[in-house]
PDB file of C-alpha atoms in Angstrom:
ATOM      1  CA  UNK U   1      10.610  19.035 -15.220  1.00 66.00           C
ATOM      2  CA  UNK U   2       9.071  22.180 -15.813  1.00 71.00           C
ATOM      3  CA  UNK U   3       6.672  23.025 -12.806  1.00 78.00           C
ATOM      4  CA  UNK U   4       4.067  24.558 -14.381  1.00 84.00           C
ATOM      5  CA  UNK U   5       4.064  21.742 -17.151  1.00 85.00           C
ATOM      6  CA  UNK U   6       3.402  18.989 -14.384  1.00 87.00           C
ATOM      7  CA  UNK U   7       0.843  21.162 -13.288  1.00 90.00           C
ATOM      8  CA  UNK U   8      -1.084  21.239 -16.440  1.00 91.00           C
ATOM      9  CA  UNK U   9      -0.796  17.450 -16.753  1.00 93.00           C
ATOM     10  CA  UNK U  10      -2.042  16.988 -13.760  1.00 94.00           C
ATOM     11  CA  UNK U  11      -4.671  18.871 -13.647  1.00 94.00           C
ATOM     12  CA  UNK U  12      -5.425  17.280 -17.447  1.00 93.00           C
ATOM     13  CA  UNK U  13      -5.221  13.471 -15.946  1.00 94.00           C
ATOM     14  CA  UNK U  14      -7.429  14.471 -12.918  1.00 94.00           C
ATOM     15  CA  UNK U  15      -9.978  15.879 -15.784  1.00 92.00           C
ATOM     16  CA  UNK U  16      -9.740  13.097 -17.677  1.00 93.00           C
ATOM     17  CA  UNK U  17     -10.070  10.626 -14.302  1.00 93.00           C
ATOM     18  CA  UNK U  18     -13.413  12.917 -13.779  1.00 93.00           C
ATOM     19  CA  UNK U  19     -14.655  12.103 -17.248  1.00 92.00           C
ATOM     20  CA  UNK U  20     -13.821   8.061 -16.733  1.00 93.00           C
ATOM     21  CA  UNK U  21     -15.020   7.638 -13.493  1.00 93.00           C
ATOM     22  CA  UNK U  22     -18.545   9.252 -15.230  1.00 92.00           C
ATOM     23  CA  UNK U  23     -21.696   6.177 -15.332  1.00 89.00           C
ATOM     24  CA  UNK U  24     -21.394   7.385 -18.871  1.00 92.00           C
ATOM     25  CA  UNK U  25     -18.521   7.963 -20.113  1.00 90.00           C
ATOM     26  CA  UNK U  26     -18.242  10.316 -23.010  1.00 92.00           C
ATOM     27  CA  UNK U  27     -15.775   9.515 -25.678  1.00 93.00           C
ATOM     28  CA  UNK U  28     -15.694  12.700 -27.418  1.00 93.00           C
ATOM     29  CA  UNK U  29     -14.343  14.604 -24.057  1.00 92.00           C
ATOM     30  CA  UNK U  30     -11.802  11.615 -23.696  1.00 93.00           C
ATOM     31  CA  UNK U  31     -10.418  12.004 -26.869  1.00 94.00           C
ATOM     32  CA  UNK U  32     -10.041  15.394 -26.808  1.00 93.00           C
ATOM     33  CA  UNK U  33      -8.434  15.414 -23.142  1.00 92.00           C
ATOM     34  CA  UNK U  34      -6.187  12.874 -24.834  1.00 94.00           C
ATOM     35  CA  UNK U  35      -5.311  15.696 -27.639  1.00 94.00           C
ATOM     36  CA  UNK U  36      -4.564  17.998 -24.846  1.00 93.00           C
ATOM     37  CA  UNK U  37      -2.507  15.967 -22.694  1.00 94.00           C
ATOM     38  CA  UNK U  38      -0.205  14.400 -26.153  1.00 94.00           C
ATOM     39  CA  UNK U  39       2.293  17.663 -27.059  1.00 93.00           C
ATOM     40  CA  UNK U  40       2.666  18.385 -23.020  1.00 92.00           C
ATOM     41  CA  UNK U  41       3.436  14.822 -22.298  1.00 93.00           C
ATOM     42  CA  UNK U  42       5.592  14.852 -25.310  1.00 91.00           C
ATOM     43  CA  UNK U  43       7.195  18.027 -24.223  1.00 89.00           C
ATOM     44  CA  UNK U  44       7.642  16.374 -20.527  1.00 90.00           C
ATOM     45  CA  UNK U  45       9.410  13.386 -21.607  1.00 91.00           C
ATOM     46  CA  UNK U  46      11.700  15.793 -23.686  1.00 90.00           C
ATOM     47  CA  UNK U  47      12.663  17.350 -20.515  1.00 90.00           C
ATOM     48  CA  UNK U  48      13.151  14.123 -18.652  1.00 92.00           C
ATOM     49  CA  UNK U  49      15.547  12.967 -21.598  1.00 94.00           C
ATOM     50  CA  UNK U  50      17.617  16.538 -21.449  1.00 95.00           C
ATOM     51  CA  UNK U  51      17.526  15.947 -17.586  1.00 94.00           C
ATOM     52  CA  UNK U  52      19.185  12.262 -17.550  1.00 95.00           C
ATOM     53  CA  UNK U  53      21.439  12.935 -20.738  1.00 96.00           C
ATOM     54  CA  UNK U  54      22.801  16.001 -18.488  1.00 96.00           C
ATOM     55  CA  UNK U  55      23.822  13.843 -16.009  1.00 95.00           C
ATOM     56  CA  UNK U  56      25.499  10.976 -17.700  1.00 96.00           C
ATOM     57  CA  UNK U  57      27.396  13.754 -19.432  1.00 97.00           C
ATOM     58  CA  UNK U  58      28.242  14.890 -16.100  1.00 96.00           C
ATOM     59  CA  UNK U  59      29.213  11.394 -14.629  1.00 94.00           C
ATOM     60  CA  UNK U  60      31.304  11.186 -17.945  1.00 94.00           C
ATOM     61  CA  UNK U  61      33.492  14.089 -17.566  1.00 95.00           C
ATOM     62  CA  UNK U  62      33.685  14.836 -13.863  1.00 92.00           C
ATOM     63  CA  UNK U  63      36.603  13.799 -12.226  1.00 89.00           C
ATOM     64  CA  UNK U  64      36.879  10.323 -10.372  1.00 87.00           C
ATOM     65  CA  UNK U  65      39.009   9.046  -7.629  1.00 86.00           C
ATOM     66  CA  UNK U  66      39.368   5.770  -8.458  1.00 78.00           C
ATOM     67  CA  UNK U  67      36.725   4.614  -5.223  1.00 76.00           C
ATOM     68  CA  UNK U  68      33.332   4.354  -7.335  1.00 74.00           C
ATOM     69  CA  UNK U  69      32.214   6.690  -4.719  1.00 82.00           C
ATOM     70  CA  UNK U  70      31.673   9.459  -7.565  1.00 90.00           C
ATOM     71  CA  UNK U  71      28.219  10.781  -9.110  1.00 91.00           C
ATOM     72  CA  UNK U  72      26.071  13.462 -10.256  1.00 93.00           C
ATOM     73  CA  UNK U  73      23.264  14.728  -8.592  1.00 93.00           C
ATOM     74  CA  UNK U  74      20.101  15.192 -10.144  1.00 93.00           C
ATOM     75  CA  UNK U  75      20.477  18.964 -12.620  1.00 95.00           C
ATOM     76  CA  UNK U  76      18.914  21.677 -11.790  1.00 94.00           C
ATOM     77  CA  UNK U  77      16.730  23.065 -14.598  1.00 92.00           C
ATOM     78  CA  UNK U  78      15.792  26.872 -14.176  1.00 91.00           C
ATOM     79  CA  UNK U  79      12.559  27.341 -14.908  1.00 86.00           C
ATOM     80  CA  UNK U  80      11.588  28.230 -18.583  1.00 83.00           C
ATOM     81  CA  UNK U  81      15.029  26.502 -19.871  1.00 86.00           C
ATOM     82  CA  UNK U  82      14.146  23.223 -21.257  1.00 83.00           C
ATOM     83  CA  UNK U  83      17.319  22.907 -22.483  1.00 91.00           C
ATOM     84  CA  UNK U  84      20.046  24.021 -19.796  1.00 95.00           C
ATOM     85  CA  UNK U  85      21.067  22.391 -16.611  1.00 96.00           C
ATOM     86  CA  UNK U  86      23.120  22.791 -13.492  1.00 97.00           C
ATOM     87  CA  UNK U  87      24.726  19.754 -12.016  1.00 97.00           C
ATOM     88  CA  UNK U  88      26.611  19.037  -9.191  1.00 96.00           C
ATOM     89  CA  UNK U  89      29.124  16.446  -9.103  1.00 95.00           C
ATOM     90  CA  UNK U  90      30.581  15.181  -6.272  1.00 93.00           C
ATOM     91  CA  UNK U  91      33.970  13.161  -6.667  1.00 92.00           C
ATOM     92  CA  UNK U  92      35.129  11.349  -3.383  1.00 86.00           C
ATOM     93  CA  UNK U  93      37.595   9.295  -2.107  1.00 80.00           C
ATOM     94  CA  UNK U  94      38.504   7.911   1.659  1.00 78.00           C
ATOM     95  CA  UNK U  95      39.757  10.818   2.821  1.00 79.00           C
ATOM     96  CA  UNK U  96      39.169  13.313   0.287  1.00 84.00           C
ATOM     97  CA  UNK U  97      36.288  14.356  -2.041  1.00 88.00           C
ATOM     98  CA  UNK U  98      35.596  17.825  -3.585  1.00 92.00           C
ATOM     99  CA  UNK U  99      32.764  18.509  -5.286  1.00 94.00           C
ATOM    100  CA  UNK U 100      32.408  20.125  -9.023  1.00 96.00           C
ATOM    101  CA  UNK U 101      29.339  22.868 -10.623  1.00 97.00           C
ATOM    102  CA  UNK U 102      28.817  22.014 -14.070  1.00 97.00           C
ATOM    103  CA  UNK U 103      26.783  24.049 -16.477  1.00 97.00           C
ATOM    104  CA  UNK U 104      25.124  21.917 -18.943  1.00 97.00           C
ATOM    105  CA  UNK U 105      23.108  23.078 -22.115  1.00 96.00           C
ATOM    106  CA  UNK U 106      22.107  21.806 -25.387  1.00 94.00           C
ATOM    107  CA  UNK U 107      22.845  23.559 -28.769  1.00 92.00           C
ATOM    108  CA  UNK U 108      21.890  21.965 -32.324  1.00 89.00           C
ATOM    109  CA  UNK U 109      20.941  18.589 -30.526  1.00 89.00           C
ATOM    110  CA  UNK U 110      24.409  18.145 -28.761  1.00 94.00           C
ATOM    111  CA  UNK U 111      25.381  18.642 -25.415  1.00 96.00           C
ATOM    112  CA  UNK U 112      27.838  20.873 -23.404  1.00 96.00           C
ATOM    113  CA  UNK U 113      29.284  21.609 -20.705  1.00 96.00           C
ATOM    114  CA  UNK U 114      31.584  24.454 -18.773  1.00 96.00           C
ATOM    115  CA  UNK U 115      32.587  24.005 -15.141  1.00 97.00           C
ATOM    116  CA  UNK U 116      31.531  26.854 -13.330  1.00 97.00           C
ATOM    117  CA  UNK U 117      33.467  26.280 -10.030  1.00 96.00           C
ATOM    118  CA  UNK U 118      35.045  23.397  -7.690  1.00 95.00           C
ATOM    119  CA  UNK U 119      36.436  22.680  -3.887  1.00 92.00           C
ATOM    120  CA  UNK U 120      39.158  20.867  -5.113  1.00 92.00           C
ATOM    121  CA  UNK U 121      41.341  22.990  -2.765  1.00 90.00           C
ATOM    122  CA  UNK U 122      39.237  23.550  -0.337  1.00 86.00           C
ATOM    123  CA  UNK U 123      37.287  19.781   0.010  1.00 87.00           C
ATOM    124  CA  UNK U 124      33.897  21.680   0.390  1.00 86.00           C
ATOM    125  CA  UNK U 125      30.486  20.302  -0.473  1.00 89.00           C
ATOM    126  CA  UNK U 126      29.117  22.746  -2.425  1.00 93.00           C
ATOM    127  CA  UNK U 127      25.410  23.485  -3.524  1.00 93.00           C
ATOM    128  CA  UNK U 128      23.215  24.673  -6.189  1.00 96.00           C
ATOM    129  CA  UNK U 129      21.399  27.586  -4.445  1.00 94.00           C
ATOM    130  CA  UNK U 130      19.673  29.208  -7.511  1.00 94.00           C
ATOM    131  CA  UNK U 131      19.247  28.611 -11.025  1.00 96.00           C
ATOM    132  CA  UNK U 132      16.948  30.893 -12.810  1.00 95.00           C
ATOM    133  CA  UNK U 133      16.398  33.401 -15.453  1.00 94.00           C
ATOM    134  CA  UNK U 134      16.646  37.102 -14.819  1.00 94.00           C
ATOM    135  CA  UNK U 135      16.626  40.413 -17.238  1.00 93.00           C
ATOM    136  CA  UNK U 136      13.633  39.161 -19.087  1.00 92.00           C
ATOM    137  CA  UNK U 137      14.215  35.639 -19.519  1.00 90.00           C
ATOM    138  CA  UNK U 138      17.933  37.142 -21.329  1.00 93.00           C
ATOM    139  CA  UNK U 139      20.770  36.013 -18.652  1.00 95.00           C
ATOM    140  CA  UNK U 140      20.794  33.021 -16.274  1.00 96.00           C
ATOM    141  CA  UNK U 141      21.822  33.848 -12.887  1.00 97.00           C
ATOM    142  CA  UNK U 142      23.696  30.884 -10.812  1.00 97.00           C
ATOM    143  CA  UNK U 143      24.161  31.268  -7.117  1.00 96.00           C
ATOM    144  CA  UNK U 144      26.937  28.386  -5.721  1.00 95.00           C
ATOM    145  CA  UNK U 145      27.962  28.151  -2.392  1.00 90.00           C
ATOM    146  CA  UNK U 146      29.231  26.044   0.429  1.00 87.00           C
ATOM    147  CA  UNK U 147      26.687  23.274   1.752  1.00 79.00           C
ATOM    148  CA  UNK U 148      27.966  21.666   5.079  1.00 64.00           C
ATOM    149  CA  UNK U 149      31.708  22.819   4.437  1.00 52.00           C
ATOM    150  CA  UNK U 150      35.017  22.029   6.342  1.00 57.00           C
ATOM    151  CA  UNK U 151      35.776  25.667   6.544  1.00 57.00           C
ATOM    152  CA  UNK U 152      32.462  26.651   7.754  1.00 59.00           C
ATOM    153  CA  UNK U 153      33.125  29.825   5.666  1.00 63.00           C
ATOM    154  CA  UNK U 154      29.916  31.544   4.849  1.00 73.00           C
ATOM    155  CA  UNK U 155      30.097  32.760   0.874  1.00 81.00           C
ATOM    156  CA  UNK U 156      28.414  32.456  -1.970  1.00 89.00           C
ATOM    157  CA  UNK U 157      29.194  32.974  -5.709  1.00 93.00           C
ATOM    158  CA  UNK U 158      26.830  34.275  -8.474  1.00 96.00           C
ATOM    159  CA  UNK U 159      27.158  33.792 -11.808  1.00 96.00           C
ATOM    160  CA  UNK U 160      25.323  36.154 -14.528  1.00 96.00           C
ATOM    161  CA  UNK U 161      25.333  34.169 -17.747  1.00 95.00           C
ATOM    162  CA  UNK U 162      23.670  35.613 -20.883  1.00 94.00           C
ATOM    163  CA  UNK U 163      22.451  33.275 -22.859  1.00 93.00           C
ATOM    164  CA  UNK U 164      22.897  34.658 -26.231  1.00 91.00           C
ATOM    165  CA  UNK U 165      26.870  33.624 -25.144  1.00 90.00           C
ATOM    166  CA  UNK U 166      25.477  30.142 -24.420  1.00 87.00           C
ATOM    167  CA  UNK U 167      24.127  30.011 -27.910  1.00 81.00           C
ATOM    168  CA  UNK U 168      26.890  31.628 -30.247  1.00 70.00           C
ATOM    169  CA  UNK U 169      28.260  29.730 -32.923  1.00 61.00           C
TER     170      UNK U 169
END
């Protein structure tokens, strides 16, 4: 979830604890902290729906051994996209495992997804080291690299994305 959302709901629910914990308590500023708090928590759950639906999509289409050893980690969600996602997932075996970067984003209420790189070769365990928007909020810059590797290879790969390509028909 959006950062600065949970900090405005928090800071709304501590008001609104303020207001309740009053020998008084007046109605009028509880209803209207209520108000306040109803199209950000709305908003929030929205996020928390994109988040999960990103990752079953993920656990869906990422490859699998055959072990049950495979997932998706939690996505990434730069901040100020509601509505795009990084994922890793990681697909392992006994002796072998690679892991896979998936971009996930949401156009017209249905989901997508591109895979943006994988250690299938390689067997690395690779990480999510940014996610965020640059040029104005107009491209989404990815930065993938090893985490913990076999190769113990230092590199890193960035991807510039802009997202007027994400949204094309």
């Amino acid at each position: 979830m959006d950062d600065k959302l949970l900090a405005s709901i928090k800071a709304k629910v501590l008001a609104l604890k303020a207001i309740l914990e009053q020998d008084k308590v007046d109605m009028e500023a509880v209803i209207s902290t209520l108000k306040e708090l109803r199209p950000e928590l709305t908003l929030a759950l929205s996020q928390l729906r994109f988040q999960e639906q990103a990752r079953k999509l993920i656990e869906e289409v990422g490859p699998h051994l055959g072990w049950g050893c495979d997932y998706a980690d939690p996505p990434v969600i730069p901040e100020g996209c509601s509505r795009i996602a990084v994922v890793r997932h990681s697909a392992n075996a006994i002796t072998y495992g690679f892991d896979t970067i998936y971009l996930v984003w949401e156009i017209n209420g249905k989901l997508r997804c591109e895979e943006l790189v994988n250690s299938r070769s390689t067997q690395e365990r690779l990480c999510i080291k940014k996610a965020q928007l640059e040029d104005e909020g107009k491209t989404l810059v990815i930065e993938v690299g090893p985490h913990g590797s076999f190769s113990d290879a230092a590199w890193s790969k960035i991807y510039r994305i802009p997202l007027d390509v994400l949204y094309m028909p």
